[in-house]
mmCIF file of C-alpha atoms in Angstrom:
data_model
loop_
_atom_site.group_PDB
_atom_site.id
_atom_site.type_symbol
_atom_site.label_atom_id
_atom_site.label_comp_id
_atom_site.label_asym_id
_atom_site.label_seq_id
_atom_site.Cartn_x
_atom_site.Cartn_y
_atom_site.Cartn_z
ATOM 1 C CA LEU A 4 111.273 -72.868 72.295
ATOM 2 C CA GLN A 5 109.617 -75.180 69.760
ATOM 3 C CA GLY A 6 106.149 -74.566 71.215
ATOM 4 C CA ASP A 7 104.449 -72.864 74.145
ATOM 5 C CA THR A 8 106.445 -74.117 77.141
ATOM 6 C CA VAL A 9 105.518 -74.442 80.842
ATOM 7 C CA LEU A 10 108.102 -74.851 83.627
ATOM 8 C CA ASN A 11 106.834 -75.581 87.154
ATOM 9 C CA SER A 12 109.168 -76.303 90.081
ATOM 10 C CA GLY A 13 106.295 -77.318 92.385
ATOM 11 C CA ALA A 14 104.192 -75.617 95.022
ATOM 12 C CA GLY A 15 106.474 -76.230 98.011
ATOM 13 C CA ALA A 16 109.762 -74.724 96.889
ATOM 14 C CA GLY A 17 112.249 -74.665 94.062
ATOM 15 C CA ASN A 18 114.033 -71.621 92.728
ATOM 16 C CA VAL A 19 114.094 -71.136 88.961
ATOM 17 C CA THR A 20 117.023 -69.392 87.253
ATOM 18 C CA LEU A 21 117.025 -68.709 83.515
ATOM 19 C CA SER A 22 120.723 -68.165 82.858
ATOM 20 C CA SER A 23 120.973 -69.091 79.179
ATOM 21 C CA THR A 24 119.442 -67.668 76.020
ATOM 22 C CA VAL A 25 115.719 -68.355 75.594
ATOM 23 C CA ASP A 26 114.370 -67.603 72.120
ATOM 24 C CA ALA A 27 111.273 -68.526 70.171
ATOM 25 C CA ALA A 28 111.802 -70.946 67.298
ATOM 26 C CA THR A 29 109.886 -68.444 65.187
ATOM 27 C CA ALA A 30 109.772 -64.847 66.377
ATOM 28 C CA ASP A 31 106.559 -63.872 68.214
ATOM 29 C CA THR A 32 105.133 -67.408 67.929
ATOM 30 C CA GLN A 33 106.140 -69.407 71.051
ATOM 31 C CA GLY A 34 105.729 -68.335 74.674
ATOM 32 C CA LEU A 35 107.041 -69.340 78.096
ATOM 33 C CA THR A 36 105.269 -69.794 81.453
ATOM 34 C CA VAL A 37 107.344 -70.263 84.637
ATOM 35 C CA THR A 38 105.913 -71.087 88.092
ATOM 36 C CA SER A 39 108.237 -71.517 91.064
ATOM 37 C CA GLY A 40 105.850 -71.918 94.003
ATOM 38 C CA ALA A 41 107.605 -70.720 97.146
ATOM 39 C CA GLY A 42 110.884 -70.337 95.277
ATOM 40 C CA SER A 43 112.206 -67.317 93.455
ATOM 41 C CA ILE A 44 112.544 -66.590 89.743
ATOM 42 C CA SER A 45 115.752 -65.045 88.438
ATOM 43 C CA ILE A 46 116.531 -64.135 84.835
ATOM 44 C CA THR A 47 120.210 -63.587 84.066
ATOM 45 C CA GLY A 48 120.311 -64.648 80.418
ATOM 46 C CA PRO A 49 118.780 -62.961 77.360
ATOM 47 C CA ILE A 50 115.082 -63.687 76.831
ATOM 48 C CA GLY A 51 113.913 -63.364 73.236
ATOM 49 C CA GLY A 52 116.997 -61.397 72.296
ATOM 50 C CA VAL A 53 117.213 -62.930 68.819
ATOM 51 C CA ARG A 54 113.654 -64.190 68.259
ATOM 52 C CA ARG A 55 111.119 -62.513 70.534
ATOM 53 C CA LEU A 56 108.757 -64.626 72.651
ATOM 54 C CA LYS A 57 105.007 -64.492 72.076
ATOM 55 C CA HIS A 58 104.392 -64.193 75.813
ATOM 56 C CA LEU A 59 106.181 -64.497 79.143
ATOM 57 C CA ARG A 60 104.182 -65.419 82.280
ATOM 58 C CA LEU A 61 105.986 -65.635 85.622
ATOM 59 C CA SER A 62 104.500 -66.664 88.977
ATOM 60 C CA SER A 63 106.088 -67.087 92.422
ATOM 61 C CA ASP A 64 105.397 -66.474 96.107
ATOM 62 C CA ALA A 65 108.641 -64.470 96.309
ATOM 63 C CA ALA A 66 109.586 -60.951 95.193
ATOM 64 C CA TYR A 67 110.807 -60.249 91.663
ATOM 65 C CA ALA A 68 113.230 -57.769 90.083
ATOM 66 C CA SER A 69 112.834 -57.812 86.307
ATOM 67 C CA PRO A 70 115.628 -57.293 83.789
ATOM 68 C CA ALA A 71 114.890 -55.907 80.325
ATOM 69 C CA LEU A 72 112.063 -57.890 78.713
ATOM 70 C CA ASP A 73 110.322 -57.448 75.368
ATOM 71 C CA VAL A 74 107.455 -59.731 74.301
ATOM 72 C CA ALA A 75 105.054 -59.703 71.377
ATOM 73 C CA ASN A 76 101.829 -60.153 73.342
ATOM 74 C CA ASP A 77 101.516 -60.317 77.127
ATOM 75 C CA LEU A 78 103.972 -60.009 79.999
ATOM 76 C CA THR A 79 102.182 -61.388 83.064
ATOM 77 C CA LEU A 80 103.848 -61.180 86.493
ATOM 78 C CA THR A 81 102.187 -62.664 89.593
ATOM 79 C CA PHE A 82 104.293 -62.567 92.767
ATOM 80 C CA GLY A 83 103.902 -62.750 96.526
ATOM 81 C CA GLY A 84 106.505 -60.051 97.109
ATOM 82 C CA ALA A 85 107.343 -56.677 95.638
ATOM 83 C CA VAL A 86 107.780 -56.369 91.864
ATOM 84 C CA THR A 87 110.494 -54.000 90.623
ATOM 85 C CA GLN A 88 112.627 -53.586 87.522
ATOM 86 C CA THR A 89 116.244 -52.958 86.578
ATOM 87 C CA ALA A 90 115.589 -52.136 82.902
ATOM 88 C CA ALA A 91 112.737 -51.345 80.522
ATOM 89 C CA LEU A 92 109.790 -53.662 79.830
ATOM 90 C CA SER A 93 107.753 -53.705 76.618
ATOM 91 C CA GLY A 94 105.049 -55.638 74.829
ATOM 92 C CA THR A 95 101.363 -55.355 74.029
ATOM 93 C CA THR A 96 99.800 -56.116 77.441
ATOM 94 C CA LEU A 97 101.287 -55.841 80.927
ATOM 95 C CA HIS A 98 99.459 -57.500 83.833
ATOM 96 C CA VAL A 99 101.172 -57.351 87.221
ATOM 97 C CA LYS A 100 99.597 -58.704 90.401
ATOM 98 C CA THR A 101 101.082 -59.025 93.888
ATOM 99 C CA LEU A 102 99.467 -61.349 96.428
ATOM 100 C CA ASN A 103 100.345 -60.378 99.996
ATOM 101 C CA ASP A 104 98.174 -59.762 103.048
ATOM 102 C CA VAL A 105 100.207 -56.750 104.179
ATOM 103 C CA GLY A 106 100.639 -55.386 100.673
ATOM 104 C CA ALA A 107 103.495 -55.850 98.200
ATOM 105 C CA ALA A 108 104.449 -52.874 96.059
ATOM 106 C CA ILE A 109 104.631 -52.681 92.281
ATOM 107 C CA THR A 110 107.332 -50.209 91.223
ATOM 108 C CA LEU A 111 107.795 -50.014 87.455
ATOM 109 C CA ALA A 112 108.892 -46.424 86.901
ATOM 110 C CA ASN A 113 111.337 -46.781 84.003
ATOM 111 C CA GLY A 114 110.575 -44.108 81.425
ATOM 112 C CA SER A 115 111.189 -46.534 78.542
ATOM 113 C CA ASN A 116 108.447 -48.991 79.546
ATOM 114 C CA ASP A 117 106.086 -49.355 76.603
ATOM 115 C CA PHE A 118 102.766 -51.236 76.599
ATOM 116 C CA ASP A 119 99.408 -50.630 74.952
ATOM 117 C CA THR A 120 97.345 -52.159 77.778
ATOM 118 C CA VAL A 121 98.291 -52.083 81.470
ATOM 119 C CA VAL A 122 96.687 -53.824 84.479
ATOM 120 C CA LEU A 123 98.165 -53.437 87.984
ATOM 121 C CA GLU A 124 96.841 -55.101 91.158
ATOM 122 C CA SER A 125 97.855 -55.349 94.815
ATOM 123 C CA ARG A 126 95.740 -58.098 96.369
ATOM 124 C CA ASN A 127 95.780 -60.197 99.530
ATOM 125 C CA ALA A 128 97.361 -63.655 99.509
ATOM 126 C CA ALA A 129 94.035 -65.369 98.773
ATOM 127 C CA ASP A 130 93.271 -62.910 95.948
ATOM 128 C CA SER A 131 89.924 -62.216 97.614
ATOM 129 C CA ALA A 132 90.381 -58.532 98.512
ATOM 130 C CA ASP A 133 92.537 -55.546 97.681
ATOM 131 C CA SER A 134 95.734 -55.086 99.668
ATOM 132 C CA SER A 135 97.754 -51.967 100.484
ATOM 133 C CA GLY A 136 100.762 -52.285 98.190
ATOM 134 C CA GLY A 137 101.724 -49.018 96.541
ATOM 135 C CA ILE A 138 101.765 -48.929 92.735
ATOM 136 C CA SER A 139 103.998 -46.787 90.529
ATOM 137 C CA TYR A 140 104.034 -47.099 86.734
ATOM 138 C CA ARG A 141 105.596 -44.993 83.975
ATOM 139 C CA ASP A 142 105.183 -45.460 80.222
ATOM 140 C CA ALA A 143 107.071 -44.007 77.259
ATOM 141 C CA ASP A 144 103.809 -42.944 75.600
ATOM 142 C CA GLY A 145 100.090 -43.533 76.057
ATOM 143 C CA PHE A 146 98.246 -46.693 77.108
ATOM 144 C CA ASP A 147 94.894 -48.056 78.232
ATOM 145 C CA PHE A 148 94.080 -49.434 81.666
ATOM 146 C CA GLY A 149 92.683 -52.815 80.647
ATOM 147 C CA ALA A 150 89.835 -54.790 82.190
ATOM 148 C CA LEU A 151 91.786 -57.954 83.032
ATOM 149 C CA GLY A 152 91.989 -57.361 86.780
ATOM 150 C CA ASN A 153 89.680 -58.693 89.484
ATOM 151 C CA GLY A 154 86.157 -57.498 88.811
ATOM 152 C CA GLY A 155 87.228 -56.081 85.455
ATOM 153 C CA ALA A 156 89.531 -53.462 86.968
ATOM 154 C CA GLY A 157 92.598 -51.867 85.429
ATOM 155 C CA VAL A 158 94.083 -50.892 88.791
ATOM 156 C CA ARG A 159 93.279 -52.315 92.237
ATOM 157 C CA THR A 160 94.892 -51.434 95.566
ATOM 158 C CA SER A 161 93.932 -49.852 98.867
ATOM 159 C CA GLY A 162 97.300 -48.091 98.770
ATOM 160 C CA ASP A 163 98.521 -45.169 96.692
ATOM 161 C CA VAL A 164 99.010 -45.182 92.925
ATOM 162 C CA VAL A 165 101.343 -42.947 90.892
ATOM 163 C CA ILE A 166 100.994 -43.013 87.104
ATOM 164 C CA GLN A 167 103.169 -41.170 84.605
ATOM 165 C CA GLY A 168 102.106 -41.250 80.977
ATOM 166 C CA SER A 169 103.756 -39.400 78.095
ATOM 167 C CA GLY A 170 100.757 -39.784 75.806
ATOM 168 C CA ALA A 171 97.016 -40.339 75.941
ATOM 169 C CA VAL A 172 95.961 -42.568 78.856
ATOM 170 C CA SER A 173 92.483 -44.116 78.706
ATOM 171 C CA GLN A 174 90.673 -46.917 80.456
ATOM 172 C CA SER A 175 88.637 -50.011 79.728
ATOM 173 C CA GLY A 176 88.725 -51.088 83.389
ATOM 174 C CA GLU A 177 88.090 -49.013 86.476
ATOM 175 C CA VAL A 178 90.785 -47.585 88.764
ATOM 176 C CA ILE A 179 90.380 -48.443 92.461
ATOM 177 C CA ALA A 180 92.964 -46.907 94.793
ATOM 178 C CA GLY A 181 93.569 -45.257 98.123
ATOM 179 C CA GLY A 182 95.195 -42.283 96.451
ATOM 180 C CA LEU A 183 95.713 -41.605 92.745
ATOM 181 C CA GLU A 184 98.424 -39.247 91.472
ATOM 182 C CA LEU A 185 98.729 -38.527 87.757
ATOM 183 C CA ILE A 186 101.876 -36.890 86.384
ATOM 184 C CA GLY A 187 103.510 -36.359 82.998
ATOM 185 C CA SER A 188 101.655 -34.934 80.029
ATOM 186 C CA GLY A 189 98.736 -37.256 79.395
ATOM 187 C CA PRO A 190 96.076 -36.344 78.480
ATOM 188 C CA TYR A 191 94.266 -38.615 80.929
ATOM 189 C CA SER A 192 90.711 -39.713 80.136
ATOM 190 C CA LEU A 193 89.541 -41.720 83.148
ATOM 191 C CA ASN A 194 85.763 -41.430 83.029
ATOM 192 C CA ASP A 195 84.606 -44.857 84.194
ATOM 193 C CA ALA A 196 81.736 -44.379 86.643
ATOM 194 C CA ASN A 197 83.153 -47.186 88.808
ATOM 195 C CA ASN A 198 86.456 -45.424 89.450
ATOM 196 C CA ASN A 199 87.038 -45.140 93.187
ATOM 197 C CA ALA A 200 90.032 -43.181 94.481
ATOM 198 C CA VAL A 201 89.976 -41.750 97.999
ATOM 199 C CA SER A 202 92.130 -38.833 96.848
ATOM 200 C CA LEU A 203 93.183 -37.494 93.459
ATOM 201 C CA ALA A 204 96.173 -35.309 92.593
ATOM 202 C CA SER A 205 97.730 -34.316 89.279
ATOM 203 C CA THR A 206 100.785 -32.452 88.053
ATOM 204 C CA LEU A 207 100.586 -32.265 84.279
ATOM 205 C CA SER A 208 102.718 -30.320 81.835
ATOM 206 C CA GLY A 209 103.530 -30.154 78.131
ATOM 207 C CA ALA A 210 101.529 -29.787 74.954
ATOM 208 C CA GLY A 211 98.227 -31.642 75.103
ATOM 209 C CA ALA A 212 98.246 -32.020 78.880
ATOM 210 C CA GLY A 213 94.773 -32.592 80.281
ATOM 211 C CA LEU A 214 92.678 -34.577 82.720
ATOM 212 C CA SER A 215 89.140 -35.874 82.606
ATOM 213 C CA TYR A 216 88.028 -37.943 85.611
#
């Protein structure tokens, strides 16, 4: 990529497959945005394997299974179906949103995921209300729930959320969930007055384990 690049197959349809190597011209300097409308997005070639991308932003009405991805800044995934992974994801900021009236799950439970800021949202198709998609996220160390979600939230769903952190987990945005389960070591410092979880459970172990909510 010689500069920030946008690929858009159109709103009606059009699958997008990235089957060849995609690198930045200068590491951590150029980014890629891909929108496929009603089509799917598939990545089968190496992305930033030689010269890492600045950002990668993917959007589709379909589901998405992510291969290994490593970006310098943000990895942004917006899909109408479930979001899963087949290998670890890493970068500075992760923002994942599913848009589905009956709820589309976000399942990113690879223990080698590594981000500093994480935002996870299950919303309805119009992005006007929370939906019931379950959310599961695991990180190799600590992270902060950012404030990039709707209404400044770090997590939004009417379904259940399972979080596993292996280091300090904090928040800049509130956590809104049907049920919230915290596992791993933490410690977790989730003291935003606007947090709203119908139920809270924790199973913490290891040196430094703790919870403040």
